[in-house]
Coordinates of N, CA and C in Angstrom, one line a residue:
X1 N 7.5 14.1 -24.0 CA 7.0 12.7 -23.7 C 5.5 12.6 -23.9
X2 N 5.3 11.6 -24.0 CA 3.7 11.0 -24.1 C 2.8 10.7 -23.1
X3 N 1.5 11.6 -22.5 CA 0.9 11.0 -21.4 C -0.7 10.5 -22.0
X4 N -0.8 9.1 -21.9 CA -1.9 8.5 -22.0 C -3.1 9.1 -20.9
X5 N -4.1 9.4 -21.6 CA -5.3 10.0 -20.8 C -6.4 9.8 -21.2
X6 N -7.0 9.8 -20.2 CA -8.7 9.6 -20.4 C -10.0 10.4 -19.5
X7 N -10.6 10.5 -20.8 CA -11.4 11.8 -20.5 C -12.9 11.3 -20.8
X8 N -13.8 12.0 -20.0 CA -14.9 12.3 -20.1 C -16.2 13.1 -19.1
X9 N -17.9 13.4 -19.3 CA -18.2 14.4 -18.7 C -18.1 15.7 -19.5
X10 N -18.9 16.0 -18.8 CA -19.0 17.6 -18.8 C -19.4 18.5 -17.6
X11 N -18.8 20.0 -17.7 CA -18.8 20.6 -16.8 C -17.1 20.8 -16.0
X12 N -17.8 21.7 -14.5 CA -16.3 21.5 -14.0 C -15.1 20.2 -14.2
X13 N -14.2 20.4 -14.1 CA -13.3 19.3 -14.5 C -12.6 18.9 -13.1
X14 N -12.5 17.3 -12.4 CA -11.7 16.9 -11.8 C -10.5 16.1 -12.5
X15 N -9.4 16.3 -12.2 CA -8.4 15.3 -12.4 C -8.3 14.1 -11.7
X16 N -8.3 13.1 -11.8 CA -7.8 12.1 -10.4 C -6.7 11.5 -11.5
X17 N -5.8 11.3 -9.9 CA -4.1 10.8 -10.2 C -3.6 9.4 -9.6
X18 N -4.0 8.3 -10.4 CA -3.6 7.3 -9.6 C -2.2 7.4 -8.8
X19 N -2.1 5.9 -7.8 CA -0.9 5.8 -7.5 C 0.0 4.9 -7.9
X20 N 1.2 4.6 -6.6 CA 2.2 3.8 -7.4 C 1.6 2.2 -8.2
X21 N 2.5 2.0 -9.5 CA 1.9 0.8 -9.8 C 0.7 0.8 -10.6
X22 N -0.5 1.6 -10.5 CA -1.6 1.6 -10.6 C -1.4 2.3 -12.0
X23 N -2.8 1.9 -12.9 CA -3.0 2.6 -14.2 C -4.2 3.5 -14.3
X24 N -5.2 4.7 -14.6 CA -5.8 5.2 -14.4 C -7.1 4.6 -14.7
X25 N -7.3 3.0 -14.8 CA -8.7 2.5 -14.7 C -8.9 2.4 -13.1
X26 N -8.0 2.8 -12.0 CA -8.6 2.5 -11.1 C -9.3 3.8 -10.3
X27 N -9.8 4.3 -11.3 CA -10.8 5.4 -11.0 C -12.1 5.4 -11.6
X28 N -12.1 4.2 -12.4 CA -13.5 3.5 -13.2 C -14.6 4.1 -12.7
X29 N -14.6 3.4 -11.1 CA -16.3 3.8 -9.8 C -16.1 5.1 -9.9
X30 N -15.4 5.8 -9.8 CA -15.2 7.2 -9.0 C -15.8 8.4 -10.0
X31 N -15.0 8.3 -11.2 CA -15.1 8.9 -12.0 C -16.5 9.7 -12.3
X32 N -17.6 8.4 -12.4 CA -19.1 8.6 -12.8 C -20.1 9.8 -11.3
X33 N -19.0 9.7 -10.2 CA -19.7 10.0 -8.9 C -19.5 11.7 -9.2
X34 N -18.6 12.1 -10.0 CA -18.1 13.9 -10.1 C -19.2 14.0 -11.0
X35 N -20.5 15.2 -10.9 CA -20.9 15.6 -11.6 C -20.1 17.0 -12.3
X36 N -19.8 16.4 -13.6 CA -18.6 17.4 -14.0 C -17.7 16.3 -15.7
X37 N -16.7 16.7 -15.7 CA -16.3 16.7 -16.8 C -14.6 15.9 -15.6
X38 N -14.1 15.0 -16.3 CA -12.8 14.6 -15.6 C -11.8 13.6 -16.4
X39 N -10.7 14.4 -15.9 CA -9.4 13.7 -16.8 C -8.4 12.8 -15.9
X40 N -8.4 11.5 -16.7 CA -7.7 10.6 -16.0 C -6.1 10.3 -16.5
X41 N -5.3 10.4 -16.5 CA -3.8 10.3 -16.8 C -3.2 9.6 -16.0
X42 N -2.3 8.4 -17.4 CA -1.5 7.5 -16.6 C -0.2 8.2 -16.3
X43 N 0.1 8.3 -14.8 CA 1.5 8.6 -14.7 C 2.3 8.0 -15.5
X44 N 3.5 9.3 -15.7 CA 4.4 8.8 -16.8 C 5.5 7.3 -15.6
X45 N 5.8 6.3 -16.7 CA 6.2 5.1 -16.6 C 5.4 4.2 -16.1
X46 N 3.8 5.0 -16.0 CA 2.5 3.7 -15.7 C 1.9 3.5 -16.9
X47 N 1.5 2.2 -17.1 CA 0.5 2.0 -18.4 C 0.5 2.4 -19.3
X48 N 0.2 3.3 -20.3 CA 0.1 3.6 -21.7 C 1.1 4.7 -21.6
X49 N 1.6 5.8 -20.7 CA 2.6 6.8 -20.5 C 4.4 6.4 -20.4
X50 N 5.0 7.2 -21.2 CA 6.1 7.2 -21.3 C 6.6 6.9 -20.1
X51 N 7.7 6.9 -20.0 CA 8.8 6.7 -18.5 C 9.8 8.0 -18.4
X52 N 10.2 8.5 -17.9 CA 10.6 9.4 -17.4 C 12.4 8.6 -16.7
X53 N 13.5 10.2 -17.5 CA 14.8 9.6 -17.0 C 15.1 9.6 -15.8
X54 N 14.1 10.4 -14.7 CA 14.4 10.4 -13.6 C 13.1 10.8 -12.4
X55 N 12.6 10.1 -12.0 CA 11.5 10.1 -11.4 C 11.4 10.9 -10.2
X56 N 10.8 12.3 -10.1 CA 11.1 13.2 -8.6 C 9.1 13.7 -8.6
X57 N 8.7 14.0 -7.9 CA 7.8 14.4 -7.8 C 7.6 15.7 -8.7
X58 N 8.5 16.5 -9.0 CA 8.3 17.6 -9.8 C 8.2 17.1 -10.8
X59 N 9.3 16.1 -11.5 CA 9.5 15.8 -12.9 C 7.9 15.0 -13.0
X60 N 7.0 14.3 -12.3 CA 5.8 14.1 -12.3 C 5.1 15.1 -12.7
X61 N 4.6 16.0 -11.9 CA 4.0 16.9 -11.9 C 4.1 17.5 -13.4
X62 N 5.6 17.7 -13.3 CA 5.4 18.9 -14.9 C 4.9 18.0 -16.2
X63 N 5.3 16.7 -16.4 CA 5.0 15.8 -17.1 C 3.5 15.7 -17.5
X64 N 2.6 15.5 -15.9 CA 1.5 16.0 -16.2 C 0.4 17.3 -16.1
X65 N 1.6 18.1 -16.1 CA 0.2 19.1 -16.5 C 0.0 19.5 -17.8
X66 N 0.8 19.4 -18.6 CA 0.2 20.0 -20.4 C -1.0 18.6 -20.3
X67 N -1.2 17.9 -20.0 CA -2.5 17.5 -20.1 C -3.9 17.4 -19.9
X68 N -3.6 18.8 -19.0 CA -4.7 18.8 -17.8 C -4.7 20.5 -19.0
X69 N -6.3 20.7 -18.8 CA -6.9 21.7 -19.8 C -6.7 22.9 -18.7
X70 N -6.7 24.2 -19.7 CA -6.7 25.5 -19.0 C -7.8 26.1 -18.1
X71 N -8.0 26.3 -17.6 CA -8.8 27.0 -16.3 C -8.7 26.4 -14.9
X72 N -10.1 26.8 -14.3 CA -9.9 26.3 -12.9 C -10.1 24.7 -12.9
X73 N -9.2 23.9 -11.9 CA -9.9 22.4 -12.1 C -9.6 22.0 -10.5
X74 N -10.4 21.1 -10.1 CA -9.9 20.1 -8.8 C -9.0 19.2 -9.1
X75 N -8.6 18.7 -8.2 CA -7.5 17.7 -8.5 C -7.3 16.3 -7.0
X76 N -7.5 14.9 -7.3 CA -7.5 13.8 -6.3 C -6.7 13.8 -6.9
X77 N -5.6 13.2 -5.7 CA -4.7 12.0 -6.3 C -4.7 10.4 -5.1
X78 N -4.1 9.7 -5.6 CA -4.2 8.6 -4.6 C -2.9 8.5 -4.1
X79 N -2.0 8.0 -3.2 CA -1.0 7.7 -2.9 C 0.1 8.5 -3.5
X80 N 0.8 8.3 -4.4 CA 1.7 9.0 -5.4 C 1.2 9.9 -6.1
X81 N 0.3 9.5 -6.6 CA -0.6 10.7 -7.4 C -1.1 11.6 -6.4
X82 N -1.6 11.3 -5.0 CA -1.5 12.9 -4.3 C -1.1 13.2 -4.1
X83 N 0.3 12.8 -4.4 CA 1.7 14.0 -3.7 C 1.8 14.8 -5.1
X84 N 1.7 14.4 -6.3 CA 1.6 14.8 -7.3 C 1.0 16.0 -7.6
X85 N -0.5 15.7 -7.0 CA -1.8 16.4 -6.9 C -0.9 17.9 -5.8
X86 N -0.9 17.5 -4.7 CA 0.0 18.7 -4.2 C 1.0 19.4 -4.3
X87 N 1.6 18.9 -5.7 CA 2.7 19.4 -6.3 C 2.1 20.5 -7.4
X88 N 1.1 20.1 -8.0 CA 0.2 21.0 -8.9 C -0.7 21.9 -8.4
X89 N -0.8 21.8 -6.8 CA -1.8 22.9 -6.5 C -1.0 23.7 -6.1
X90 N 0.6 23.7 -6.4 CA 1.6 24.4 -5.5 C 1.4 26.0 -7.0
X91 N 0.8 25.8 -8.2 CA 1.2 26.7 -9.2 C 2.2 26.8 -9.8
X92 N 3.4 25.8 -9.4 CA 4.8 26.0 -9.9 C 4.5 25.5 -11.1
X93 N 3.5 24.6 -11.7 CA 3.6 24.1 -13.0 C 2.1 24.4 -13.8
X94 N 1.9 25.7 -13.8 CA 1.4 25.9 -14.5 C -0.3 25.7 -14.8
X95 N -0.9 24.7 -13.6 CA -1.9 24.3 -13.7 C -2.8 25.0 -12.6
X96 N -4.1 25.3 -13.1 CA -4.8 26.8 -11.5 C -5.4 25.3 -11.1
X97 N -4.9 25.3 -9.9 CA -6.2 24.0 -8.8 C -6.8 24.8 -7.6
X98 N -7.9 24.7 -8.0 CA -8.9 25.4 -6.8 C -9.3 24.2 -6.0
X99 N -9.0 22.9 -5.8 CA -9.1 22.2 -4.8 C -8.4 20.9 -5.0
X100 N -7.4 20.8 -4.4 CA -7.2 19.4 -4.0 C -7.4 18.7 -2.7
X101 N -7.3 17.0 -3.0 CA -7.2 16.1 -2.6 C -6.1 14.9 -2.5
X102 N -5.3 15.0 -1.5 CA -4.3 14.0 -1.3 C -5.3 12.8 -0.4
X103 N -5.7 11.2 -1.0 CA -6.1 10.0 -0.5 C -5.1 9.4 0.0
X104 N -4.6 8.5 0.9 CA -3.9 7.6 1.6 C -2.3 8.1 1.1
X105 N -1.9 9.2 1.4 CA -0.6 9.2 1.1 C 0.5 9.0 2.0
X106 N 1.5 8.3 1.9 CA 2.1 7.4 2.6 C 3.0 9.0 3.4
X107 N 2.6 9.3 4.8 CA 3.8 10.5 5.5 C 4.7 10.2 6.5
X108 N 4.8 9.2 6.6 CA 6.3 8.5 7.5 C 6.9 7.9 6.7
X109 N 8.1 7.8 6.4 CA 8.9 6.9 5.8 C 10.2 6.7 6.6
X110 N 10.9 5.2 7.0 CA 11.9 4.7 7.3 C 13.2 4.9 6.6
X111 N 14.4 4.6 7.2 CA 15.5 4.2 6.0 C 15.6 3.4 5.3
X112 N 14.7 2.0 6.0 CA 14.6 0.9 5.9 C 13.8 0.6 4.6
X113 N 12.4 1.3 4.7 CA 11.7 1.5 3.6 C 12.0 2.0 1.8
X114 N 12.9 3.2 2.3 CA 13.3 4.2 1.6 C 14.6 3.6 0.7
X115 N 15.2 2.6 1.2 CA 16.4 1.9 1.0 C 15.8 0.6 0.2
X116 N 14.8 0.2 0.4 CA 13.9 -1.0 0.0 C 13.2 -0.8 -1.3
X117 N 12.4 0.7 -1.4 CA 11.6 1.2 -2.7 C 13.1 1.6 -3.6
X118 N 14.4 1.7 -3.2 CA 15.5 2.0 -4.2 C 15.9 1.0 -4.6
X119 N 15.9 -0.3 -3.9 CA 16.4 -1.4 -4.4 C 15.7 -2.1 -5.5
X120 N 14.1 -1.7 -5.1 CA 13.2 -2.7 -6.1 C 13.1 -1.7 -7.4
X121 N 14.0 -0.3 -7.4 CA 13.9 0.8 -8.2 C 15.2 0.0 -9.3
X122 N 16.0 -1.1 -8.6 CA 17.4 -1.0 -9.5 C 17.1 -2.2 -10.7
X123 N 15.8 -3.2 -10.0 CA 15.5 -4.3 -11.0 C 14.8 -4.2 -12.1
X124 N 15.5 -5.3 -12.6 CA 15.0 -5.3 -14.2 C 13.2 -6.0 -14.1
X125 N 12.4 -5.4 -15.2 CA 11.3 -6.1 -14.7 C 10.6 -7.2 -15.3
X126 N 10.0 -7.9 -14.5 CA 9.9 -9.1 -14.6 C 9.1 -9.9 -15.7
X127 N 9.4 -11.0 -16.3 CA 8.9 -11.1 -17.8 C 8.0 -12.4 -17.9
X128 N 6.7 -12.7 -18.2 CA 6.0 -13.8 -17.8 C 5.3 -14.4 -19.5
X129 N 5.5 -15.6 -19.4 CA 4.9 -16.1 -20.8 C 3.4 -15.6 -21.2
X130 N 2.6 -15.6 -20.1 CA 1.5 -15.3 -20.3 C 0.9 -14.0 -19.8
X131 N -0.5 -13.3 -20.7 CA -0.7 -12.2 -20.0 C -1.4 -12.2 -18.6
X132 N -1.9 -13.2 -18.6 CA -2.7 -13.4 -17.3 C -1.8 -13.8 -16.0
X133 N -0.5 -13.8 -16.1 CA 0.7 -14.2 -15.2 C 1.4 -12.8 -15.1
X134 N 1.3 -11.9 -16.4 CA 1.8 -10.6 -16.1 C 0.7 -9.8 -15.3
X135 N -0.5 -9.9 -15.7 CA -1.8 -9.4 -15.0 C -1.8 -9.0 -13.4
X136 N -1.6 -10.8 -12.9 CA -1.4 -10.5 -11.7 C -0.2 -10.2 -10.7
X137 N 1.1 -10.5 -11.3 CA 2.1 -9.7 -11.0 C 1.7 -8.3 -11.2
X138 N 1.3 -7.3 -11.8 CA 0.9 -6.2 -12.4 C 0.2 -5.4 -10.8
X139 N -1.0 -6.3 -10.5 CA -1.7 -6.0 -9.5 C -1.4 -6.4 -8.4
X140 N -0.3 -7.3 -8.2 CA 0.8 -7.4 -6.7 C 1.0 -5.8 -6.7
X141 N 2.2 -5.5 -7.6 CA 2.5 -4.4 -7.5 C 2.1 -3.1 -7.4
X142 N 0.5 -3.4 -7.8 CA -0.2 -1.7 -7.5 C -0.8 -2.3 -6.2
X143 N -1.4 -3.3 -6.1 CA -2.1 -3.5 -4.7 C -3.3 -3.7 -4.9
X144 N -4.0 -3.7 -6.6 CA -5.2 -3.5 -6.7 C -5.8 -4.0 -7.9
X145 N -6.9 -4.5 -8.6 CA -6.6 -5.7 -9.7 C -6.5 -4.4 -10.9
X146 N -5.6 -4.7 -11.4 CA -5.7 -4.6 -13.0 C -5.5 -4.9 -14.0
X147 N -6.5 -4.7 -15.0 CA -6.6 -5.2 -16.3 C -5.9 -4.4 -17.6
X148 N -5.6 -3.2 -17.4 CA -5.0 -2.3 -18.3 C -3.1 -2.2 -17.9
X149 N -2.9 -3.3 -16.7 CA -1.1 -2.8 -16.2 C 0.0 -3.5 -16.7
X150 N -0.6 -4.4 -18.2 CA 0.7 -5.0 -18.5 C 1.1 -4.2 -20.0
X151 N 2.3 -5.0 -20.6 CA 2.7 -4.5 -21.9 C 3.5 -5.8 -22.4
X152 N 3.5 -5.6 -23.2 CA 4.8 -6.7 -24.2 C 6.1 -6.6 -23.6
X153 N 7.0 -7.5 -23.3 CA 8.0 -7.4 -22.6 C 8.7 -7.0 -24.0
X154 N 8.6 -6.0 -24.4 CA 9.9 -5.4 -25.8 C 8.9 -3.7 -25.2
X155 N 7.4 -3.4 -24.9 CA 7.1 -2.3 -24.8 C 6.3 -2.5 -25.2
X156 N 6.0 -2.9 -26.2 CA 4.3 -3.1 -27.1 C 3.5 -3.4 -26.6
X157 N 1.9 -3.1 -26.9 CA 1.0 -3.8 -26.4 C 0.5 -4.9 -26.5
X158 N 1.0 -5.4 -27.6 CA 0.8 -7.1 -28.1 C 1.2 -8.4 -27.7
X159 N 2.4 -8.1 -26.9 CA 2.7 -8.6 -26.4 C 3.9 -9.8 -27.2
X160 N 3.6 -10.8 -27.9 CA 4.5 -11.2 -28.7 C 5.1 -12.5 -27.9
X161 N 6.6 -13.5 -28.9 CA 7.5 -13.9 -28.3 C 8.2 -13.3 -27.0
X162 N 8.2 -12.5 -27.0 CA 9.1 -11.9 -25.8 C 8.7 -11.9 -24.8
X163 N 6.9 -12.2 -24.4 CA 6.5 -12.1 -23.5 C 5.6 -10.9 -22.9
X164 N 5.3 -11.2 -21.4 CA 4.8 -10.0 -21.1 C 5.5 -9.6 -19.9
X165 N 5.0 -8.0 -19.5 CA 5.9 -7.7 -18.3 C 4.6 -6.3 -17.9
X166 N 4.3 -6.2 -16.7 CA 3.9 -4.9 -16.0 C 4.2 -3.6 -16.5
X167 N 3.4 -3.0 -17.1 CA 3.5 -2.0 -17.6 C 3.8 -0.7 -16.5
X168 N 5.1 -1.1 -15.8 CA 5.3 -0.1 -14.7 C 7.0 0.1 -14.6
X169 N 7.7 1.2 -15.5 CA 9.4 1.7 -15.0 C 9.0 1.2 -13.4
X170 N 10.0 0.6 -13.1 CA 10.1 -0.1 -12.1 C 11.2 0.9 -11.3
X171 N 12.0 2.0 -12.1 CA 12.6 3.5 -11.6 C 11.5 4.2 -11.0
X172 N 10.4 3.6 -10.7 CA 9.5 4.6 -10.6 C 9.3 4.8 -9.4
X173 N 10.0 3.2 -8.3 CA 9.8 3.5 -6.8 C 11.4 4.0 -5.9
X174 N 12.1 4.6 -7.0 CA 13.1 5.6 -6.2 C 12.3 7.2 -6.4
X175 N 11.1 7.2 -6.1 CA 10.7 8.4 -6.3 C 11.1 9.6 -4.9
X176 N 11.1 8.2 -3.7 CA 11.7 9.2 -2.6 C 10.5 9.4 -1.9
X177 N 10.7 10.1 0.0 CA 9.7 10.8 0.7 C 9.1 11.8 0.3
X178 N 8.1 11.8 0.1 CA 7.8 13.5 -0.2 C 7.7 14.4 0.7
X179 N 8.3 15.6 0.9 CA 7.5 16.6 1.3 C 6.1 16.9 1.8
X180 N 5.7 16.5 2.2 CA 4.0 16.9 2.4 C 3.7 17.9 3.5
X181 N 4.5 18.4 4.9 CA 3.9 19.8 5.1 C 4.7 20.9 4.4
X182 N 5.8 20.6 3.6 CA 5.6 21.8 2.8 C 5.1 22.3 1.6
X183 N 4.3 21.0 1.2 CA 4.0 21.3 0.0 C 2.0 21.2 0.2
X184 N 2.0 21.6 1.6 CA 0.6 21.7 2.4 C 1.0 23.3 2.4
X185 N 1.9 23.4 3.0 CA 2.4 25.1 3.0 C 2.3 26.1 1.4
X186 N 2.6 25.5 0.7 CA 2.5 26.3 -0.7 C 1.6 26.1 -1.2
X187 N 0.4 25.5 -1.0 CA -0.7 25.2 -2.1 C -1.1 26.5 -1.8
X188 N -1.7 26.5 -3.4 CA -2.7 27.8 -3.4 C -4.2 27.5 -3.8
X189 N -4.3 26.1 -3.6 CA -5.7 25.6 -3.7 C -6.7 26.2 -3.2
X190 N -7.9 27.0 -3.0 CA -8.8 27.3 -2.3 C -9.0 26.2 -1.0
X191 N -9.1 25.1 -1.3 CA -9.1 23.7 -0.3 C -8.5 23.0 -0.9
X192 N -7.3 22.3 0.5 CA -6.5 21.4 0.5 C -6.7 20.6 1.4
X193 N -6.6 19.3 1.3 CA -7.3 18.4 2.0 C -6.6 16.9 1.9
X194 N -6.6 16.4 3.2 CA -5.8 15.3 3.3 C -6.8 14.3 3.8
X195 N -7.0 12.8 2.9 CA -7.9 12.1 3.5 C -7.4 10.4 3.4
X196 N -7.3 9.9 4.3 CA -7.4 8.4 4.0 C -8.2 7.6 4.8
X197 N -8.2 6.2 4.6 CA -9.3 5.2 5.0 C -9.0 4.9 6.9
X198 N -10.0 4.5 7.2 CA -9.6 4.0 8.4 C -8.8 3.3 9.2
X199 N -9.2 1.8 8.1 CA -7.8 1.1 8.1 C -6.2 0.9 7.1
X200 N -6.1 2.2 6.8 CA -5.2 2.4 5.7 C -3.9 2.1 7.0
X201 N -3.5 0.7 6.5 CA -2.0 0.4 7.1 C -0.7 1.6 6.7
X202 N -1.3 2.3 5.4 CA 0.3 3.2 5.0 C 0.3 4.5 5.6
X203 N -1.1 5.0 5.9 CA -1.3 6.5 6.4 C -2.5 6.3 7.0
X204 N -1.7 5.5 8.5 CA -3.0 5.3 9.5 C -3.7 7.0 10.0
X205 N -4.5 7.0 10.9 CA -5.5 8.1 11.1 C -4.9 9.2 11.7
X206 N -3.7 8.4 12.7 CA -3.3 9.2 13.6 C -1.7 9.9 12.7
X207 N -1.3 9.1 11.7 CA -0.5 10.1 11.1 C -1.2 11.5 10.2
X208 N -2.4 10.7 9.6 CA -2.7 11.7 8.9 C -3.6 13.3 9.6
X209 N -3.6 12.8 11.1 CA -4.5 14.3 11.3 C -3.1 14.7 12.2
X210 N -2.2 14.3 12.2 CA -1.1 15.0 12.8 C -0.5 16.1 11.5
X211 N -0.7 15.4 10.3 CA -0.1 16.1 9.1 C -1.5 17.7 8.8
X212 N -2.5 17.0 8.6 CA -3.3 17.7 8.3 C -5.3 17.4 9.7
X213 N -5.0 18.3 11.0 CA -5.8 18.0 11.7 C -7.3 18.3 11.5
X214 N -7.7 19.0 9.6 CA -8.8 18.8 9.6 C -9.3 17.3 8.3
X215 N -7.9 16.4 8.7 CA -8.2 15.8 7.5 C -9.8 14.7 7.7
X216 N -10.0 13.6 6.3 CA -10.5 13.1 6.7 C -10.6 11.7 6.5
X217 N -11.3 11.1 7.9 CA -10.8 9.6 7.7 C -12.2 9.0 7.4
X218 N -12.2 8.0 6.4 CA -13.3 7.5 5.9 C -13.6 6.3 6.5
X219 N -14.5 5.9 6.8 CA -14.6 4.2 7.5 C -14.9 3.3 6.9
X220 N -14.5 2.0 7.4 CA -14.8 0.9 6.6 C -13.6 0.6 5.0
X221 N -12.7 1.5 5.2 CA -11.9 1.3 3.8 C -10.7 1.4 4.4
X222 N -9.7 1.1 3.8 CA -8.1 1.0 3.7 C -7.2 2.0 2.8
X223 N -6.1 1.0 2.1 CA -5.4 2.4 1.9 C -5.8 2.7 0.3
X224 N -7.0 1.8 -0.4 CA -7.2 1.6 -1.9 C -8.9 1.9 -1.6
X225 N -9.5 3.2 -0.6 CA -10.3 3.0 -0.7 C -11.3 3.5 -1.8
X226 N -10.5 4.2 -3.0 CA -11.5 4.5 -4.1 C -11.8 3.0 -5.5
X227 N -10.9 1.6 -4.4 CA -10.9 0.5 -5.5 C -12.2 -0.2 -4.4
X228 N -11.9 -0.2 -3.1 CA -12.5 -1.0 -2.2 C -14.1 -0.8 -2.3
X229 N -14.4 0.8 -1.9 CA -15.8 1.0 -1.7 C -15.4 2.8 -2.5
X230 N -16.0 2.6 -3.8 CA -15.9 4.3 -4.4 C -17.1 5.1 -4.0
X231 N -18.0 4.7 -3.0 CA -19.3 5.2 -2.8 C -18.3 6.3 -1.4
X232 N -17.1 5.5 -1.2 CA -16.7 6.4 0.5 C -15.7 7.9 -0.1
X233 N -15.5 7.9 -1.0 CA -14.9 9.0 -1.2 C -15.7 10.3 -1.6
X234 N -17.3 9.9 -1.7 CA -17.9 11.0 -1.8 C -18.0 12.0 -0.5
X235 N -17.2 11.9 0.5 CA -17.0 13.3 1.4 C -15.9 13.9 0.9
X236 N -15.2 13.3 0.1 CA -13.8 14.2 -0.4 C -14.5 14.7 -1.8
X237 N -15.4 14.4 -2.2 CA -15.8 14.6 -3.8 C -16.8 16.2 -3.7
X238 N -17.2 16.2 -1.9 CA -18.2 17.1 -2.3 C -17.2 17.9 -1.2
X239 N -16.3 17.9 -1.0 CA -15.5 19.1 -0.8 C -14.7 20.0 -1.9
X240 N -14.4 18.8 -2.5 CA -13.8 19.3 -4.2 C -14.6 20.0 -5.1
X241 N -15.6 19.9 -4.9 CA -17.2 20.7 -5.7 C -16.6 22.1 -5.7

């Protein structure tokens, strides 16, 4: 399969891994703050990346590591993409991470929820005459504006008679709960590190220092705080150094 990526910098390399919904422009701010070299990849069934027959956290992970270069690298992810991110510092796939970062990742999940991300996993998705109508549908669904998250309702980028539609497998939110203290338990990261916003409604403070008690909580941001304020993620940026 095909994973759309974007690269630039030099020096050490960070990866950052968006999340659900999300295309990897929303690492735009962040990007420029790694003094270093960093690769940005659309999860596969986001944005310019293939879709995947079956969406698990592994089948992520392996998807993207042939894209990520050989040697030592850090690794953010945001939501989805940091469970991702701690799926790849686990070494099962091939990639050496001497530091990750999981941002606002969702660690309680309901039945109710869990039953709810399968249902909106069974719909077909949704098709709008205009791009600017797909646009912001696009960014309902990641939570955050984007300009890169639609496609031609046939796949294309052009979009066409057929319309437009969110450039997001909509299979992509039966991804499931993750694991996260076991896969806190296998990292072989040098530092592993769990951080979200203060007012992150998905992974308030008190879940996340229960998961990880030296995590950290950033103030003044939510659960999109590298879209909100990318100046606050610099205490997770110079831990990843």
């Amino acid at each position: 399969m095909s994973v759309h990526v974007r690269t630039g910098g030099e020096g050490p390399a960070l990866v950052l891994l968006h999340g659900l919904g999300a295309t990897g422009e929303v690492w735009r701010e962040v990007a420029p703050r790694w003094p270093g070299s960093w690769i940005v990849p659309d999860l596969p069934g986001h944005g310019r990346s293939d879709p995947l027959t079956r969406y698990s956290f592994g089948a992520l992970a392996a998807a993207v590591a042939p894209a990520i270069p050989a040697g030592p690298v850090a690794v953010l992810g945001h939501s989805l993409g940091g469970v991702v991110a701690l799926a790849l510092a686990s070494g099962w796939f091939g990639v050496e991470v001497r530091a990750v970062a999981g941002l606002g990742v969702k660690l309680l999940w309901t039945p109710e929820e869990l039953a709810k991300a399968a249902e909106v996993a069974r719909r077909p998705p949704k098709v709008f005459d205009s791009r600017e109508d797909a646009e912001a549908w696009a960014s309902r669904l990641a939570g955050v504006p984007l300009s890169e998250g639609v496609t031609g309702a046939d796949g294309g980028l052009g979009g066409g008679p057929g319309g437009w539609r969110a450039a997001l497998d909509p299979a992509a939110f039966a991804v499931g709960a993750p694991d996260v203290p076991g896969l806190l338990a296998v990292s072989k990261a040098d530092r592993t590190v769990l951080a979200a916003g203060a007012d992150d409604h998905m992974c308030p403070p008190a879940d996340l220092l229960a998961a990880d008690p030296n995590g950290l909580v950033l103030p003044g941001v939510g659960h999109n705080a590298h879209v909100e304020a990318p100046s606050a993620l610099d205490p997770v940026l110079e831990l990843l150094r």
